Amino acid sequence: MIIGIPREIKDNENRVGATPESVKAFCNSHHSVMVEASAGAGSGIADEDYEKAGGQIIDNKAKLFAQADMILKVREPLPPEYDLLKEDQILFAFILPARDKELTRVLMDGKVAAIAYEEVKTDDGSLPLLASMSRIAGKLGVIIGAQYLQKTQGGRGILLGAVPGVEPTNVMILGGGTVGTNAAISAASLDAQVAVMEINQERLEFLSENLPPNATAIMSTPANIRERLKEADLLINATIFPADATTHLVTRDMLKLMKPGSLIVDISAEAGGAIETSVVGTHSNPTYEVDGILHYCVQNMPGAVPRTATPALVSAVLPYALEIADKGWKRALKENSALLRGLCFADGSVTHSETAKVQGLTLKEIPSLLMGKS
């Protein structure tokens, strides 16, 4: 199989879909790897490093897409890449299709076999390809919060943490999963006073037993959220909100409960998501203000730390990508239930239930797609 590694074009997305080590692994399994010129530059990987590992450097993105059987990316294709996708091509990347009708149309019309990193799920419910980026995003949420709470960055002018004689900073976190837990531990390590809002009782018990003493796990209810907003200097959203939700955890009207100059860091920023006032931003234009509350809503936060994020992501993705390359996508999905759950589009059909529901499309049963040759 020919694997294509394009250069990411999302704003300041400095991660890349492969490292020299993963290229070597593909080549050792008798596959060919084409890497777009400078694809690894943002992660500190030179073209020569890929060539030494057995990869071929291609200076033409269209040529790479035209020849590759599988496109291994970090983020979803963007409009300049739409026409480059071809029928029966495998796309393996973070895709997030439910809210993007245009991308859905492109992948369905192009009959692309699209497998989403964020949907690959093991039998015990874990998300192995999302986990490492979730850990990084949780820690980054606190680091970014510390930066933008500074007066020079438009914030309240407070230090994230505590010093003798001064009340500690109050950090409120929506969601106690991997992102929220890592954010809570990071904020607590700076001596901030942390409140984690979580709706799942089992997770609440886990958090209560494992968080530091200055971090508290609280049942996420509208009343509890409103009460904690009054104290919060920094609000971090760490929830994955359903695309078909008709309400929000924090509405615009609730911003008036917060202290002027407080900060919202929306790690899973989406229009119509958990925070009503979230507007997806970029690393080039990361913040804006609504009703006196500063917002940071950059979707691809780990792209800011690519020398950490790229190897972490690639090491998680590689075993699955190798399986797809070795077996073909249909056989790989038949034999690996985690990969099977990650399939979002194939043969012109949508196989992702949330996307079908939100966009009013017919959901195709996966078993019928896996018949025949891969």
CSV table of C-alpha atoms in Angstrom, one decimal:
chain,number,residue,atom,x,y,z
A,1,MET,CA,0.0,0.0,0.0
A,2,ILE,CA,1.1,3.6,-0.6
A,3,ILE,CA,0.7,5.8,2.4
A,4,GLY,CA,0.6,9.6,1.9
A,5,ILE,CA,1.6,12.0,4.6
A,6,PRO,CA,0.5,15.5,3.6
A,7,ARG,CA,1.6,18.8,5.2
A,8,GLU,CA,-1.2,20.1,7.4
A,9,ILE,CA,-2.8,23.4,6.3
A,10,LYS,CA,-5.0,24.2,9.3
A,11,ASP,CA,-3.9,27.4,10.9
A,12,ASN,CA,-0.7,26.7,12.9
A,13,GLU,CA,-1.3,23.0,12.9
A,14,ASN,CA,2.3,22.0,13.3
A,15,ARG,CA,1.8,18.3,14.0
A,16,VAL,CA,2.3,15.8,11.2
A,17,GLY,CA,0.8,12.3,10.7
A,18,ALA,CA,4.0,10.3,10.7
A,19,THR,CA,7.5,10.4,12.2
A,20,PRO,CA,10.6,8.9,10.6
A,21,GLU,CA,10.2,5.9,13.0
A,22,SER,CA,6.7,5.2,11.8
A,23,VAL,CA,7.8,5.7,8.1
A,24,LYS,CA,10.4,3.0,8.8
A,25,ALA,CA,7.8,0.7,10.3
A,26,PHE,CA,5.7,1.0,7.2
A,27,CYS,CA,8.6,0.4,4.9
A,28,ASN,CA,9.7,-2.7,7.0
A,29,SER,CA,6.2,-4.0,6.3
A,30,HIS,CA,6.7,-3.6,2.5
A,31,HIS,CA,4.6,-0.5,2.1
A,32,SER,CA,5.7,2.8,0.4
A,33,VAL,CA,5.4,6.1,2.1
A,34,MET,CA,5.2,9.5,0.4
A,35,VAL,CA,5.7,12.6,2.5
A,36,GLU,CA,4.9,16.0,1.3
A,37,ALA,CA,7.9,18.4,1.4
A,38,SER,CA,8.2,20.2,4.7
A,39,ALA,CA,5.4,18.2,6.2
A,40,GLY,CA,7.4,17.6,9.4
A,41,ALA,CA,9.0,21.0,9.7
A,42,GLY,CA,6.7,22.3,12.4
A,43,SER,CA,7.5,19.2,14.5
A,44,GLY,CA,11.2,19.6,14.0
A,45,ILE,CA,11.5,16.8,11.4
A,46,ALA,CA,13.5,17.4,8.3
A,47,ASP,CA,12.7,15.9,4.9
A,48,GLU,CA,16.1,14.2,5.1
A,49,ASP,CA,15.0,12.3,8.2
A,50,TYR,CA,12.0,10.9,6.3
A,51,GLU,CA,14.2,9.9,3.4
A,52,LYS,CA,16.7,8.1,5.6
A,53,ALA,CA,13.8,6.1,7.0
A,54,GLY,CA,12.7,5.1,3.5
A,55,GLY,CA,10.2,7.7,2.7
A,56,GLN,CA,9.9,9.5,-0.6
A,57,ILE,CA,9.6,13.3,-0.5
A,58,ILE,CA,6.9,14.7,-2.8
A,59,ASP,CA,6.8,18.5,-3.4
A,60,ASN,CA,3.3,18.4,-5.0
A,61,LYS,CA,0.3,17.9,-2.7
A,62,ALA,CA,-2.0,16.9,-5.6
A,63,LYS,CA,0.5,14.2,-6.8
A,64,LEU,CA,0.7,12.8,-3.2
A,65,PHE,CA,-3.1,12.5,-2.9
A,66,ALA,CA,-3.4,11.1,-6.4
A,67,GLN,CA,-1.0,8.3,-5.8
A,68,ALA,CA,-1.7,7.4,-2.1
A,69,ASP,CA,-4.0,4.6,-1.2
A,70,MET,CA,-4.2,5.9,2.4
A,71,ILE,CA,-3.9,9.5,3.6
A,72,LEU,CA,-2.6,9.7,7.1
A,73,LYS,CA,-3.3,13.1,8.5
A,74,VAL,CA,-3.7,14.9,11.8
A,75,ARG,CA,-6.7,17.1,11.2
A,76,GLU,CA,-9.7,16.8,8.8
A,77,PRO,CA,-9.3,17.8,5.2
A,78,LEU,CA,-9.9,21.5,4.5
A,79,PRO,CA,-11.6,23.0,1.4
A,80,PRO,CA,-8.3,23.3,-0.6
A,81,GLU,CA,-7.9,19.5,-0.2
A,82,TYR,CA,-11.4,18.4,-1.0
A,83,ASP,CA,-10.9,17.9,-4.7
A,84,LEU,CA,-7.7,16.0,-4.1
A,85,LEU,CA,-9.5,13.1,-2.4
A,86,LYS,CA,-10.3,10.2,-4.6
A,87,GLU,CA,-12.7,7.2,-4.7
A,88,ASP,CA,-11.8,4.3,-2.4
A,89,GLN,CA,-9.0,6.2,-0.8
A,90,ILE,CA,-8.6,5.6,2.9
A,91,LEU,CA,-8.6,8.7,5.1
A,92,PHE,CA,-7.3,8.2,8.7
A,93,ALA,CA,-7.3,11.4,10.8
A,94,PHE,CA,-9.3,13.5,13.3
A,95,ILE,CA,-12.4,14.1,11.2
A,96,LEU,CA,-15.2,15.5,13.6
A,97,PRO,CA,-17.8,15.2,10.9
A,98,ALA,CA,-21.1,15.8,12.7
A,99,ARG,CA,-21.2,19.6,12.5
A,100,ASP,CA,-19.5,19.9,9.1
A,101,LYS,CA,-22.1,19.3,6.3
A,102,GLU,CA,-19.7,20.3,3.5
A,103,LEU,CA,-17.0,17.8,4.6
A,104,THR,CA,-19.7,15.1,4.9
A,105,ARG,CA,-20.8,15.8,1.3
A,106,VAL,CA,-17.2,15.7,0.0
A,107,LEU,CA,-16.5,12.4,1.8
A,108,MET,CA,-19.8,10.8,0.6
A,109,ASP,CA,-19.6,12.1,-2.9
A,110,GLY,CA,-16.0,11.0,-3.2
A,111,LYS,CA,-16.7,7.6,-1.8
A,112,VAL,CA,-13.8,7.9,0.6
A,113,ALA,CA,-13.3,5.3,3.4
A,114,ALA,CA,-12.9,7.7,6.3
A,115,ILE,CA,-11.8,6.4,9.7
A,116,ALA,CA,-11.8,9.0,12.5
A,117,TYR,CA,-9.2,8.9,15.2
A,118,GLU,CA,-11.6,10.3,17.8
A,119,GLU,CA,-14.1,7.5,17.1
A,120,VAL,CA,-11.8,4.5,17.4
A,121,LYS,CA,-13.0,2.9,20.6
A,122,THR,CA,-11.9,-0.3,22.4
A,123,ASP,CA,-14.3,-2.8,23.9
A,124,ASP,CA,-13.8,-1.2,27.4
A,125,GLY,CA,-14.9,2.2,26.0
A,126,SER,CA,-11.5,3.9,25.9
A,127,LEU,CA,-10.5,6.1,23.1
A,128,PRO,CA,-6.8,5.2,22.4
A,129,LEU,CA,-6.1,7.7,19.6
A,130,LEU,CA,-7.8,10.6,21.4
A,131,ALA,CA,-6.3,9.9,24.9
A,132,SER,CA,-2.8,11.3,24.4
A,133,MET,CA,-4.1,14.5,22.8
A,134,SER,CA,-6.7,14.9,25.5
A,135,ARG,CA,-3.9,14.7,28.2
A,136,ILE,CA,-1.9,17.4,26.3
A,137,ALA,CA,-5.0,19.6,25.8
A,138,GLY,CA,-6.0,19.4,29.5
A,139,LYS,CA,-2.5,20.5,30.6
A,140,LEU,CA,-2.4,23.2,27.9
A,141,GLY,CA,-5.8,24.6,29.0
A,142,VAL,CA,-4.2,25.5,32.3
A,143,ILE,CA,-1.0,26.9,30.8
A,144,ILE,CA,-3.0,29.0,28.4
A,145,GLY,CA,-5.3,30.1,31.2
A,146,ALA,CA,-2.3,31.2,33.2
A,147,GLN,CA,-1.2,33.3,30.2
A,148,TYR,CA,-4.5,35.0,29.4
A,149,LEU,CA,-5.4,35.8,33.0
A,150,GLN,CA,-2.5,38.2,32.9
A,151,LYS,CA,-3.5,41.9,32.6
A,152,THR,CA,-1.1,42.3,29.6
A,153,GLN,CA,-3.1,39.6,27.8
A,154,GLY,CA,-6.5,41.1,28.5
A,155,GLY,CA,-7.3,39.1,31.6
A,156,ARG,CA,-8.1,40.1,35.2
A,157,GLY,CA,-4.5,40.5,36.1
A,158,ILE,CA,-4.1,37.6,38.5
A,159,LEU,CA,-1.6,34.8,38.9
A,160,LEU,CA,-3.0,31.3,38.3
A,161,GLY,CA,-2.3,29.7,41.7
A,162,ALA,CA,-1.7,31.0,45.1
A,163,VAL,CA,0.7,33.1,47.1
A,164,PRO,CA,0.8,33.8,50.8
A,165,GLY,CA,-1.7,36.4,52.0
A,166,VAL,CA,-3.8,36.3,48.7
A,167,GLU,CA,-6.9,34.2,47.9
A,168,PRO,CA,-6.1,31.4,45.5
A,169,THR,CA,-7.3,31.5,41.9
A,170,ASN,CA,-10.6,29.7,41.4
A,171,VAL,CA,-10.6,27.3,38.4
A,172,MET,CA,-13.8,25.7,37.3
A,173,ILE,CA,-13.7,22.7,34.9
A,174,LEU,CA,-16.6,21.3,33.0
A,175,GLY,CA,-16.1,17.6,32.5
A,176,GLY,CA,-14.1,15.1,34.5
A,177,GLY,CA,-12.8,12.8,31.7
A,178,THR,CA,-9.2,12.6,30.5
A,179,VAL,CA,-9.1,16.3,29.5
A,180,GLY,CA,-10.7,17.6,32.7
A,181,THR,CA,-8.7,15.4,35.0
A,182,ASN,CA,-5.4,16.5,33.5
A,183,ALA,CA,-6.5,20.1,33.7
A,184,ALA,CA,-7.6,19.7,37.3
A,185,ILE,CA,-4.3,18.1,38.3
A,186,SER,CA,-2.3,20.7,36.5
A,187,ALA,CA,-4.2,23.6,38.1
A,188,ALA,CA,-4.1,22.0,41.5
A,189,SER,CA,-0.4,21.7,41.3
A,190,LEU,CA,-0.2,25.4,41.0
A,191,ASP,CA,-2.2,25.7,44.3
A,192,ALA,CA,-5.3,27.0,42.6
A,193,GLN,CA,-8.7,26.1,44.1
A,194,VAL,CA,-10.2,23.7,41.6
A,195,ALA,CA,-13.8,22.6,41.0
A,196,VAL,CA,-14.5,19.8,38.5
A,197,MET,CA,-18.1,19.5,37.3
A,198,GLU,CA,-19.0,15.9,36.2
A,199,ILE,CA,-22.4,14.2,35.6
A,200,ASN,CA,-21.3,10.6,35.8
A,201,GLN,CA,-21.5,9.2,39.3
A,202,GLU,CA,-18.8,6.6,38.9
A,203,ARG,CA,-16.5,9.2,37.5
A,204,LEU,CA,-17.3,11.5,40.4
A,205,GLU,CA,-16.3,8.8,42.8
A,206,PHE,CA,-13.0,8.3,40.9
A,207,LEU,CA,-12.2,12.0,40.9
A,208,SER,CA,-13.1,12.3,44.6
A,209,GLU,CA,-10.6,9.5,45.4
A,210,ASN,CA,-7.8,10.6,43.2
A,211,LEU,CA,-7.7,14.4,42.9
A,212,PRO,CA,-5.5,16.5,45.1
A,213,PRO,CA,-7.0,18.0,48.3
A,214,ASN,CA,-7.4,21.5,46.7
A,215,ALA,CA,-9.5,20.0,43.8
A,216,THR,CA,-13.2,19.1,44.4
A,217,ALA,CA,-15.5,16.9,42.2
A,218,ILE,CA,-19.0,18.3,42.1
A,219,MET,CA,-22.2,16.9,40.4
A,220,SER,CA,-22.8,18.9,37.2
A,221,THR,CA,-26.2,20.4,37.5
A,222,PRO,CA,-27.5,23.8,36.2
A,223,ALA,CA,-27.7,25.1,39.7
A,224,ASN,CA,-24.2,24.0,40.7
A,225,ILE,CA,-22.8,25.4,37.5
A,226,ARG,CA,-24.4,28.8,38.0
A,227,GLU,CA,-23.2,28.9,41.6
A,228,ARG,CA,-19.6,28.0,40.7
A,229,LEU,CA,-19.5,30.5,37.9
A,230,LYS,CA,-19.7,33.3,40.5
A,231,GLU,CA,-16.4,32.2,41.9
A,232,ALA,CA,-14.5,31.2,38.8
A,233,ASP,CA,-11.5,33.2,37.6
A,234,LEU,CA,-10.9,30.6,34.9
A,235,LEU,CA,-13.5,28.3,33.3
A,236,ILE,CA,-12.2,25.4,31.3
A,237,ASN,CA,-14.6,23.4,29.1
A,238,ALA,CA,-13.4,19.8,28.8
A,239,THR,CA,-16.7,18.2,27.7
A,240,ILE,CA,-17.5,16.5,24.4
A,241,PHE,CA,-20.9,18.0,23.7
A,242,PRO,CA,-23.5,16.2,21.5
A,243,ALA,CA,-23.8,17.9,18.1
A,244,ASP,CA,-27.6,17.7,18.2
A,245,ALA,CA,-27.9,19.3,21.7
A,246,THR,CA,-30.4,22.2,21.8
A,247,THR,CA,-29.1,23.7,25.1
A,248,HIS,CA,-25.8,24.7,26.5
A,249,LEU,CA,-24.0,24.2,29.8
A,250,VAL,CA,-23.1,27.9,29.9
A,251,THR,CA,-25.4,30.3,28.2
A,252,ARG,CA,-24.6,33.9,27.3
A,253,ASP,CA,-26.9,35.1,30.0
A,254,MET,CA,-24.8,33.2,32.5
A,255,LEU,CA,-21.7,35.2,31.7
A,256,LYS,CA,-23.0,38.0,33.8
A,257,LEU,CA,-22.5,35.8,36.8
A,258,MET,CA,-18.7,35.7,36.2
A,259,LYS,CA,-16.2,38.3,37.4
A,260,PRO,CA,-15.3,40.9,34.8
A,261,GLY,CA,-12.1,39.9,33.0
A,262,SER,CA,-12.5,36.2,33.8
A,263,LEU,CA,-11.4,33.8,31.2
A,264,ILE,CA,-13.1,30.9,29.4
A,265,VAL,CA,-10.8,28.3,27.7
A,266,ASP,CA,-13.0,26.1,25.6
A,267,ILE,CA,-10.8,23.1,24.7
A,268,SER,CA,-13.5,21.4,22.6
A,269,ALA,CA,-14.7,24.7,21.1
A,270,GLU,CA,-17.7,24.3,18.8
A,271,ALA,CA,-20.4,26.7,17.7
A,272,GLY,CA,-23.5,25.4,19.4
A,273,GLY,CA,-21.5,23.4,21.9
A,274,ALA,CA,-21.2,23.5,25.7
A,275,ILE,CA,-20.5,27.2,25.8
A,276,GLU,CA,-23.1,29.3,23.9
A,277,THR,CA,-20.6,32.1,23.2
A,278,SER,CA,-17.8,30.0,21.9
A,279,VAL,CA,-16.7,30.8,18.4
A,280,VAL,CA,-14.0,28.6,16.9
A,281,GLY,CA,-10.8,30.5,16.8
A,282,THR,CA,-7.2,29.9,15.5
A,283,HIS,CA,-3.7,30.2,17.0
A,284,SER,CA,-3.3,33.3,14.9
A,285,ASN,CA,-6.4,34.9,16.4
A,286,PRO,CA,-7.0,33.0,19.6
A,287,THR,CA,-9.1,35.3,21.8
A,288,TYR,CA,-12.1,37.6,21.8
A,289,GLU,CA,-14.4,39.2,24.5
A,290,VAL,CA,-18.1,38.7,25.1
A,291,ASP,CA,-19.8,40.8,27.8
A,292,GLY,CA,-16.5,41.4,29.6
A,293,ILE,CA,-15.4,37.8,29.6
A,294,LEU,CA,-12.3,36.8,27.6
A,295,HIS,CA,-12.7,33.6,25.5
A,296,TYR,CA,-10.0,31.3,24.1
A,297,CYS,CA,-11.6,28.8,21.7
A,298,VAL,CA,-8.8,27.2,19.6
A,299,GLN,CA,-9.7,23.7,18.4
A,300,ASN,CA,-6.3,22.4,17.6
A,301,MET,CA,-4.5,23.4,20.8
A,302,PRO,CA,-1.9,20.5,20.7
A,303,GLY,CA,-0.7,22.0,17.5
A,304,ALA,CA,1.1,24.6,19.6
A,305,VAL,CA,3.4,21.9,21.1
A,306,PRO,CA,4.1,19.7,18.1
A,307,ARG,CA,7.4,18.3,19.3
A,308,THR,CA,5.5,16.7,22.2
A,309,ALA,CA,2.2,16.1,20.4
A,310,THR,CA,3.4,14.5,17.2
A,311,PRO,CA,5.3,11.6,18.6
A,312,ALA,CA,2.6,11.0,21.2
A,313,LEU,CA,-0.1,10.9,18.5
A,314,VAL,CA,1.9,8.9,16.0
A,315,SER,CA,2.8,6.2,18.5
A,316,ALA,CA,-0.8,5.7,19.3
A,317,VAL,CA,-2.0,5.7,15.7
A,318,LEU,CA,0.8,3.5,14.2
A,319,PRO,CA,-0.4,0.0,15.2
A,320,TYR,CA,-3.9,0.8,13.8
A,321,ALA,CA,-2.5,2.4,10.6
A,322,LEU,CA,-0.2,-0.6,10.1
A,323,GLU,CA,-3.1,-3.0,10.4
A,324,ILE,CA,-5.1,-1.1,7.8
A,325,ALA,CA,-2.1,-1.0,5.5
A,326,ASP,CA,-1.3,-4.7,6.0
A,327,LYS,CA,-4.8,-6.0,5.6
A,328,GLY,CA,-6.8,-3.4,3.7
A,329,TRP,CA,-9.4,-1.4,5.5
A,330,LYS,CA,-12.3,-3.8,5.1
A,331,ARG,CA,-10.4,-6.8,6.6
A,332,ALA,CA,-8.8,-4.7,9.2
A,333,LEU,CA,-12.2,-3.4,10.4
A,334,LYS,CA,-13.7,-6.9,10.3
A,335,GLU,CA,-10.9,-8.1,12.6
A,336,ASN,CA,-10.6,-5.1,14.9
A,337,SER,CA,-13.7,-3.9,16.6
A,338,ALA,CA,-12.0,-0.6,17.8
A,339,LEU,CA,-11.2,0.4,14.2
A,340,LEU,CA,-14.7,-0.7,13.1
A,341,ARG,CA,-16.2,1.8,15.5
A,342,GLY,CA,-14.1,4.5,13.9
A,343,LEU,CA,-15.5,4.2,10.4
A,344,CYS,CA,-17.5,7.3,9.6
A,345,PHE,CA,-17.9,7.1,5.8
A,346,ALA,CA,-17.5,4.5,3.1
A,347,ASP,CA,-18.7,3.7,-0.4
A,348,GLY,CA,-20.7,7.0,-0.5
A,349,SER,CA,-22.6,6.2,2.7
A,350,VAL,CA,-22.5,7.7,6.2
A,351,THR,CA,-21.8,5.1,9.0
A,352,HIS,CA,-21.4,7.6,11.8
A,353,SER,CA,-24.6,7.6,13.8
A,354,GLU,CA,-24.3,11.2,15.2
A,355,THR,CA,-23.5,12.6,11.8
A,356,ALA,CA,-26.5,10.8,10.2
A,357,LYS,CA,-28.8,12.0,13.0
A,358,VAL,CA,-27.7,15.6,13.1
A,359,GLN,CA,-27.6,16.1,9.3
A,360,GLY,CA,-30.7,14.1,8.6
A,361,LEU,CA,-29.0,11.4,6.5
A,362,THR,CA,-29.6,7.7,6.2
A,363,LEU,CA,-27.3,5.6,8.4
A,364,LYS,CA,-25.7,2.7,6.5
A,365,GLU,CA,-25.2,-0.5,8.5
A,366,ILE,CA,-21.5,-1.3,8.5
A,367,PRO,CA,-21.6,-5.1,7.9
A,368,SER,CA,-22.9,-4.7,4.4
A,369,LEU,CA,-19.9,-2.4,3.5
A,370,LEU,CA,-17.4,-5.0,4.6
A,371,MET,CA,-18.4,-7.7,2.2
A,372,GLY,CA,-16.2,-8.4,-0.7
A,373,LYS,CA,-12.6,-7.4,-1.4
A,374,SER,CA,-10.9,-4.7,0.7
